[in-house]
Amino acid sequence: MEREGKSDPIPIDIILDILSRLSTNSIAKFGLASKFCGSILRGQDFTELFLITRPLSRPRLLFAVQNSDKWCLYSSPQSQFPDENHSLVVSADFHMELRRDMGQEIFGLVSGLLYFPNTRTGEVPVICNPSTGQYARLTQRSSMNNLSSLLGYDPIGKKYKVITPSSSHFDPENILTLGTGKVAWRSIRCLVDHYPESEGICINGVLYYMASNKFQFSGVKIASFNVRYETLKFLNADVDVTFCPALAKLINYKGKLCVLSCLWDNQIYPKPLRWKVLMLWLWVLEDAEKEEWLKREYTLPVNIVHGNVSVVGVTATGEIILSMDYTSESFFVYYFNPERNTLEKVEIQGFEGSEKNLSSRVYTFVDYAEDVKFI
């Protein structure tokens, strides 16, 4: 039956087909048009269609440039097999800006979203989606000011959760579930009081982070928090670097937890070469149930490296990525292939939004996949 004065609504399958052909930025603008449009993006049908039309076989590098007054977020294609005979040049795509006072510290990339806990400033945490340019401030209890918080993701329930670990016997562990339409913190009792000593890394629904408590255990341990079931345990890791978190970093190594430690050494090569080398130690959690670890060691001659660099992660194909820590006239990312024992560099261009004649801190994240999660 035809309706007078109104046109027939567009079938939802046609809307989904049109959305599948749009850029991520255009999809985000569509979601902001109305509550109905936003509900389409949050629907399971669109999520599954987006994953099909935007396969994860094309990962990217995400760059968060910390300027004096703002954050600038960029991404660039992540080279799968850099040419060892040539230096590649890749252009970075600009995503969004974020006022500096909204994020003083950044804690990793969790399933497409960035998290700014703002522990040191006492400001409320901020979560943002670089793909859509959206961000949101999270509410928190007054008793939680200056407490460290972490972001985790449950891939089964498709829920993000902000966790504030209990740092004393008098404070419960606080959890905020995002995307429920109701912003409310919950408290759960934690049997072991502890304080995070590192940013977290979420792998297959488990949030790992280094933690300490001088009253209940010595040194630093690795906490393992199941985001779905909200249970906590500490790994019995025979990993020396866990007792010195400043020298260690938790990373995702092909879907497994890995503790990475590195040391610069310029004493290995004799004069007159005096090349600086990078010593890498990786402890990979091969079996999470049995808590079996495998140690790997690598020595990288890095005479081609420009400026200060840090190991930022491992790609899904097993390449170890190093990235410069600060902007400069030329900004490079380095790919180390353990199997071929090669170290290749790729120049990243396009940080135009960064401050001129100033060196800004750059945080680099590997295996970034664009996502249209609607904040």
Coordinates of C-alpha atoms in Angstrom, one line a residue:
M1 CA 0.0 0.0 0.0
E2 CA 1.3 3.4 -0.9
R3 CA 1.5 6.1 1.7
E4 CA 0.3 9.6 0.9
G5 CA 2.7 12.4 1.5
K6 CA 5.6 10.1 2.4
S7 CA 8.0 8.0 0.3
D8 CA 8.6 4.4 1.1
P9 CA 11.4 3.7 3.5
I10 CA 14.7 2.4 2.1
P11 CA 15.1 -1.3 2.9
I12 CA 17.8 -1.9 5.5
D13 CA 19.7 -4.3 3.2
I14 CA 20.1 -1.5 0.7
I15 CA 21.3 0.9 3.4
L16 CA 23.9 -1.7 4.5
D17 CA 25.1 -2.2 1.0
I18 CA 25.5 1.5 0.5
L19 CA 27.4 1.9 3.8
S20 CA 29.7 -1.0 2.8
R21 CA 31.0 1.1 -0.1
L22 CA 31.7 4.3 1.9
S23 CA 34.8 5.4 3.6
T24 CA 35.1 5.0 7.3
N25 CA 34.9 8.8 7.9
S26 CA 31.6 8.9 5.8
I27 CA 30.2 6.0 7.8
A28 CA 30.9 7.9 11.0
K29 CA 29.1 11.0 9.8
F30 CA 26.1 8.8 8.9
G31 CA 26.0 7.5 12.4
L32 CA 25.8 11.0 13.8
A33 CA 22.8 12.0 11.7
S34 CA 20.2 10.5 14.0
K35 CA 19.6 7.9 16.7
F36 CA 18.2 5.6 14.0
C37 CA 21.4 5.9 12.0
G38 CA 23.5 5.3 15.0
S39 CA 21.5 2.1 15.9
I40 CA 22.2 0.7 12.4
L41 CA 26.0 1.1 13.0
R42 CA 25.7 -0.6 16.4
G43 CA 23.7 -3.5 14.9
Q44 CA 25.3 -7.0 14.4
D45 CA 24.4 -7.1 10.7
F46 CA 26.5 -4.0 10.0
T47 CA 29.3 -5.2 12.2
E48 CA 29.6 -8.5 10.3
L49 CA 29.3 -6.7 6.9
F50 CA 32.0 -4.3 7.8
L51 CA 34.4 -7.1 8.8
I52 CA 33.8 -8.7 5.5
T53 CA 34.3 -5.6 3.4
R54 CA 37.3 -4.3 5.5
P55 CA 39.3 -7.5 5.9
L56 CA 42.0 -7.6 8.6
S57 CA 44.6 -8.7 6.1
R58 CA 45.5 -5.0 5.6
P59 CA 46.9 -3.9 9.0
R60 CA 48.1 -0.3 9.5
L61 CA 50.5 1.5 11.8
L62 CA 48.8 4.1 14.1
F63 CA 50.7 7.2 15.2
A64 CA 49.7 9.4 18.1
V65 CA 51.8 12.6 18.0
Q66 CA 51.8 14.5 21.3
N67 CA 52.2 18.2 20.6
S68 CA 52.3 20.9 23.2
D69 CA 48.6 21.8 22.7
K70 CA 47.0 18.8 21.0
W71 CA 47.3 15.2 19.9
C72 CA 47.3 14.4 16.2
L73 CA 46.4 10.9 15.1
Y74 CA 47.6 9.4 11.9
S75 CA 47.9 5.9 10.3
S76 CA 49.8 4.4 7.4
P77 CA 49.9 1.1 5.6
Q78 CA 51.9 -1.5 7.5
S79 CA 54.5 -2.9 5.1
Q80 CA 54.2 -6.7 5.1
F81 CA 57.6 -7.4 3.4
P82 CA 59.8 -4.3 3.1
D83 CA 62.2 -4.5 0.3
E84 CA 65.7 -5.0 1.7
N85 CA 67.3 -3.3 -1.3
H86 CA 65.3 -0.1 -1.1
S87 CA 64.1 2.4 1.4
L88 CA 60.3 2.7 1.1
V89 CA 58.4 6.0 1.5
V90 CA 54.9 5.8 2.8
S91 CA 52.4 8.6 3.4
A92 CA 50.4 8.9 6.6
D93 CA 46.7 9.6 6.6
F94 CA 45.4 12.1 9.2
H95 CA 42.5 11.0 11.3
M96 CA 41.7 13.5 14.1
E97 CA 42.9 16.0 16.6
L98 CA 42.4 15.9 20.4
R99 CA 43.1 18.7 22.8
R100 CA 46.2 18.0 24.9
D101 CA 44.3 18.7 28.1
M102 CA 42.0 15.8 27.3
G103 CA 44.8 13.3 27.3
Q104 CA 48.0 13.7 29.2
E105 CA 49.0 10.0 28.9
I106 CA 48.1 7.3 26.5
F107 CA 47.6 3.6 27.3
G108 CA 47.8 1.5 24.2
L109 CA 45.4 0.5 21.5
V110 CA 42.5 -1.9 22.4
S111 CA 40.5 -3.3 19.6
G112 CA 40.5 -0.1 17.5
L113 CA 40.1 2.4 20.4
L114 CA 42.7 4.5 22.2
Y115 CA 42.5 5.1 25.9
F116 CA 43.7 8.2 27.9
P117 CA 43.5 7.3 31.6
N118 CA 44.7 10.8 32.8
T119 CA 45.8 9.3 36.1
R120 CA 48.4 12.0 36.8
T121 CA 46.2 15.0 36.2
G122 CA 43.1 13.8 38.1
E123 CA 41.0 14.5 34.9
V124 CA 38.3 12.0 33.8
P125 CA 39.5 9.3 31.3
V126 CA 38.9 9.8 27.6
I127 CA 38.3 7.1 25.0
C128 CA 38.5 7.8 21.2
N129 CA 38.1 6.1 17.9
P130 CA 40.7 7.3 15.4
S131 CA 38.8 5.9 12.5
T132 CA 35.6 7.8 13.1
G133 CA 37.1 10.9 14.8
Q134 CA 34.9 10.4 17.8
Y135 CA 35.8 10.7 21.5
A136 CA 34.0 10.6 24.8
R137 CA 34.8 11.5 28.4
L138 CA 34.1 8.8 30.9
T139 CA 32.6 9.6 34.3
Q140 CA 34.3 8.3 37.4
R141 CA 33.7 8.3 41.2
S142 CA 35.3 11.0 43.2
S143 CA 37.1 8.3 45.3
M144 CA 38.8 7.1 42.1
N145 CA 40.8 10.3 41.4
N146 CA 44.5 9.6 40.8
L147 CA 43.9 5.9 40.6
S148 CA 45.3 4.1 37.6
S149 CA 42.8 2.6 35.2
L150 CA 43.1 0.2 32.2
L151 CA 40.9 -0.6 29.2
G152 CA 40.0 -4.2 28.2
Y153 CA 37.8 -5.8 25.5
D154 CA 35.7 -9.0 25.6
P155 CA 35.6 -10.3 22.0
I156 CA 32.8 -12.8 22.9
G157 CA 30.4 -10.4 24.5
K158 CA 31.8 -7.5 22.4
K159 CA 32.1 -5.3 25.4
Y160 CA 34.7 -2.8 26.5
K161 CA 35.4 -2.5 30.2
V162 CA 37.4 0.1 32.1
I163 CA 39.1 -1.5 35.2
T164 CA 40.5 0.4 38.1
P165 CA 42.5 -2.2 40.2
S166 CA 42.3 -2.1 44.0
S167 CA 45.5 -0.5 45.4
S168 CA 44.6 -0.9 49.1
H169 CA 42.6 -3.2 51.3
F170 CA 40.0 -0.4 51.8
D171 CA 39.3 0.2 48.1
P172 CA 37.3 -2.2 45.9
E173 CA 38.2 -2.9 42.3
N174 CA 36.0 -0.8 40.1
I175 CA 34.6 -1.7 36.6
L176 CA 32.8 0.3 34.0
T177 CA 31.2 -1.5 31.1
L178 CA 30.9 0.6 28.0
G179 CA 28.2 0.4 25.3
T180 CA 25.3 -0.6 27.6
G181 CA 23.5 2.7 27.4
K182 CA 23.9 3.1 31.1
V183 CA 27.1 4.6 32.6
A184 CA 27.5 3.1 36.0
W185 CA 30.6 1.9 37.9
R186 CA 30.4 -1.5 39.7
S187 CA 32.6 -2.6 42.6
I188 CA 34.1 -6.1 42.9
R189 CA 36.3 -7.4 45.7
C190 CA 39.9 -8.2 44.8
L191 CA 41.7 -10.7 46.9
V192 CA 45.1 -9.2 46.2
D193 CA 45.6 -5.5 46.4
H194 CA 48.0 -4.2 43.7
Y195 CA 48.9 -1.2 41.7
P196 CA 49.6 -1.3 37.9
E197 CA 53.2 -0.6 36.9
S198 CA 52.7 -0.6 33.2
E199 CA 50.1 0.0 30.5
G200 CA 47.9 -3.0 29.7
I201 CA 47.8 -5.3 26.7
C202 CA 44.5 -7.0 25.9
I203 CA 44.9 -10.4 24.0
N204 CA 41.9 -12.6 23.3
G205 CA 39.8 -11.1 26.1
V206 CA 42.5 -11.2 28.7
L207 CA 44.0 -8.0 30.0
Y208 CA 47.7 -8.3 31.1
Y209 CA 49.7 -5.7 33.0
M210 CA 52.6 -5.5 35.4
A211 CA 51.6 -4.9 39.0
S212 CA 53.2 -4.4 42.4
N213 CA 52.4 -4.5 46.1
K214 CA 55.2 -4.1 48.6
F215 CA 53.1 -5.5 51.4
Q216 CA 51.8 -8.7 49.7
F217 CA 54.5 -9.8 47.3
S218 CA 58.0 -8.7 46.4
G219 CA 59.0 -7.2 43.1
V220 CA 56.7 -7.0 40.1
K221 CA 54.3 -9.6 38.9
I222 CA 52.2 -10.0 35.7
A223 CA 48.5 -9.6 36.4
S224 CA 46.0 -11.5 34.2
F225 CA 42.4 -10.2 34.2
N226 CA 39.7 -12.0 32.3
V227 CA 37.6 -9.2 30.9
R228 CA 34.5 -11.4 30.3
Y229 CA 34.3 -13.2 33.7
E230 CA 36.1 -10.4 35.7
T231 CA 38.5 -12.7 37.4
L232 CA 42.1 -11.9 38.3
K233 CA 45.2 -14.0 38.8
F234 CA 48.9 -13.5 38.8
L235 CA 51.2 -15.4 36.5
N236 CA 54.0 -17.5 37.9
A237 CA 56.5 -16.1 35.4
D238 CA 60.1 -17.1 35.5
V239 CA 60.9 -13.8 33.7
D240 CA 63.7 -11.7 35.2
V241 CA 62.6 -8.5 33.5
T242 CA 59.3 -8.5 35.4
F243 CA 61.2 -7.3 38.4
C244 CA 62.3 -4.2 36.5
P245 CA 59.3 -2.8 34.6
A246 CA 61.1 0.2 33.4
L247 CA 63.2 -2.1 31.1
A248 CA 60.3 -4.3 30.0
K249 CA 57.3 -4.0 27.8
L250 CA 54.2 -6.3 27.4
I251 CA 53.4 -6.9 23.7
N252 CA 51.2 -9.2 21.6
Y253 CA 53.4 -11.8 19.9
K254 CA 51.3 -13.6 17.2
G255 CA 48.3 -13.7 19.6
K256 CA 50.3 -14.6 22.7
L257 CA 51.5 -12.6 25.6
C258 CA 55.2 -11.6 25.3
V259 CA 57.5 -9.8 27.8
L260 CA 60.1 -7.8 25.8
S261 CA 63.2 -6.3 27.2
C262 CA 65.9 -4.5 25.2
L263 CA 69.3 -3.0 25.9
W264 CA 71.5 -0.8 23.7
D265 CA 75.1 -1.8 23.6
N266 CA 78.0 -0.2 21.6
Q267 CA 80.7 -2.3 23.1
I268 CA 80.2 -5.4 21.0
Y269 CA 81.9 -4.2 17.8
P270 CA 85.6 -3.2 18.2
K271 CA 87.0 0.1 17.1
P272 CA 86.9 1.8 14.7
L273 CA 83.4 0.5 13.8
R274 CA 81.8 1.1 17.2
W275 CA 78.4 0.4 15.8
K276 CA 75.6 0.4 18.3
V277 CA 73.6 -2.8 18.6
L278 CA 70.2 -3.6 20.1
M279 CA 69.9 -6.7 22.3
L280 CA 66.4 -8.1 22.5
W281 CA 65.0 -10.7 24.9
L282 CA 61.5 -12.0 24.4
W283 CA 59.7 -14.3 26.8
V284 CA 56.6 -15.7 25.0
L285 CA 53.7 -17.3 26.9
E286 CA 53.4 -20.4 24.8
D287 CA 50.8 -22.1 27.0
A288 CA 48.6 -19.9 29.1
E289 CA 47.0 -22.7 31.0
K290 CA 50.3 -24.4 32.0
E291 CA 52.1 -21.1 32.1
E292 CA 54.9 -22.3 29.9
W293 CA 57.3 -19.6 28.6
L294 CA 59.7 -19.7 25.7
K295 CA 62.7 -17.4 25.6
R296 CA 64.1 -15.8 22.4
E297 CA 67.1 -13.7 21.9
Y298 CA 68.1 -11.4 19.1
T299 CA 71.0 -9.0 18.3
L300 CA 70.2 -6.2 15.9
P301 CA 73.0 -4.1 14.3
V302 CA 71.2 -0.8 14.0
N303 CA 73.8 1.4 12.2
I304 CA 71.0 2.6 9.9
V305 CA 68.9 3.9 12.7
H306 CA 68.3 7.7 12.9
G307 CA 67.6 9.3 16.3
N308 CA 66.0 7.7 19.4
V309 CA 63.9 4.6 18.6
S310 CA 61.8 2.1 20.7
V311 CA 60.5 -1.4 20.0
V312 CA 56.8 -0.8 19.6
G313 CA 55.5 -4.3 18.8
V314 CA 55.5 -7.4 16.7
T315 CA 53.3 -7.8 13.5
A316 CA 51.0 -10.7 12.9
T317 CA 53.6 -12.1 10.6
G318 CA 56.4 -12.0 13.3
E319 CA 58.3 -8.9 12.3
I320 CA 59.6 -6.8 15.2
I321 CA 58.9 -3.1 14.6
L322 CA 61.0 -0.2 15.9
S323 CA 59.8 3.4 15.6
M324 CA 61.4 6.8 16.2
D325 CA 60.3 8.4 19.5
Y326 CA 60.1 12.0 18.2
T327 CA 59.2 13.8 15.0
S328 CA 62.0 15.2 12.9
E329 CA 62.6 16.2 9.3
S330 CA 62.7 12.5 8.4
F331 CA 60.7 10.0 10.4
F332 CA 61.5 6.3 10.1
V333 CA 60.0 3.0 11.1
Y334 CA 62.2 -0.1 11.1
Y335 CA 61.2 -3.7 10.4
F336 CA 63.3 -6.6 11.8
N337 CA 62.7 -10.0 10.3
P338 CA 64.1 -12.6 12.7
E339 CA 64.0 -15.4 10.1
R340 CA 66.0 -13.5 7.5
N341 CA 67.9 -11.5 10.1
T342 CA 67.3 -8.3 8.1
L343 CA 66.5 -4.8 9.4
E344 CA 64.8 -2.5 6.9
K345 CA 63.6 1.1 7.2
V346 CA 60.5 2.8 5.9
E347 CA 60.1 6.6 5.9
I348 CA 56.8 8.0 7.0
Q349 CA 55.7 11.3 5.6
G350 CA 52.6 13.4 6.3
F351 CA 52.8 14.6 9.9
E352 CA 51.9 18.1 8.7
G353 CA 49.7 18.8 11.8
S354 CA 52.7 18.5 14.1
E355 CA 54.5 21.6 15.3
K356 CA 57.1 23.2 13.2
N357 CA 60.7 23.3 14.4
L358 CA 59.7 21.3 17.5
S359 CA 60.3 17.7 18.3
S360 CA 57.0 16.0 19.4
R361 CA 56.7 12.7 21.1
V362 CA 55.3 9.9 18.9
Y363 CA 53.6 6.8 20.1
T364 CA 53.4 4.0 17.5
F365 CA 51.0 1.1 17.5
V366 CA 51.1 -2.0 15.2
D367 CA 48.4 -4.0 13.5
Y368 CA 45.9 -1.2 13.7
A369 CA 42.6 -2.1 11.9
E370 CA 40.0 0.6 11.1
D371 CA 36.8 0.1 13.0
V372 CA 33.5 2.0 13.1
K373 CA 32.6 1.3 16.7
F374 CA 30.2 4.0 17.6
I375 CA 31.2 5.8 20.8

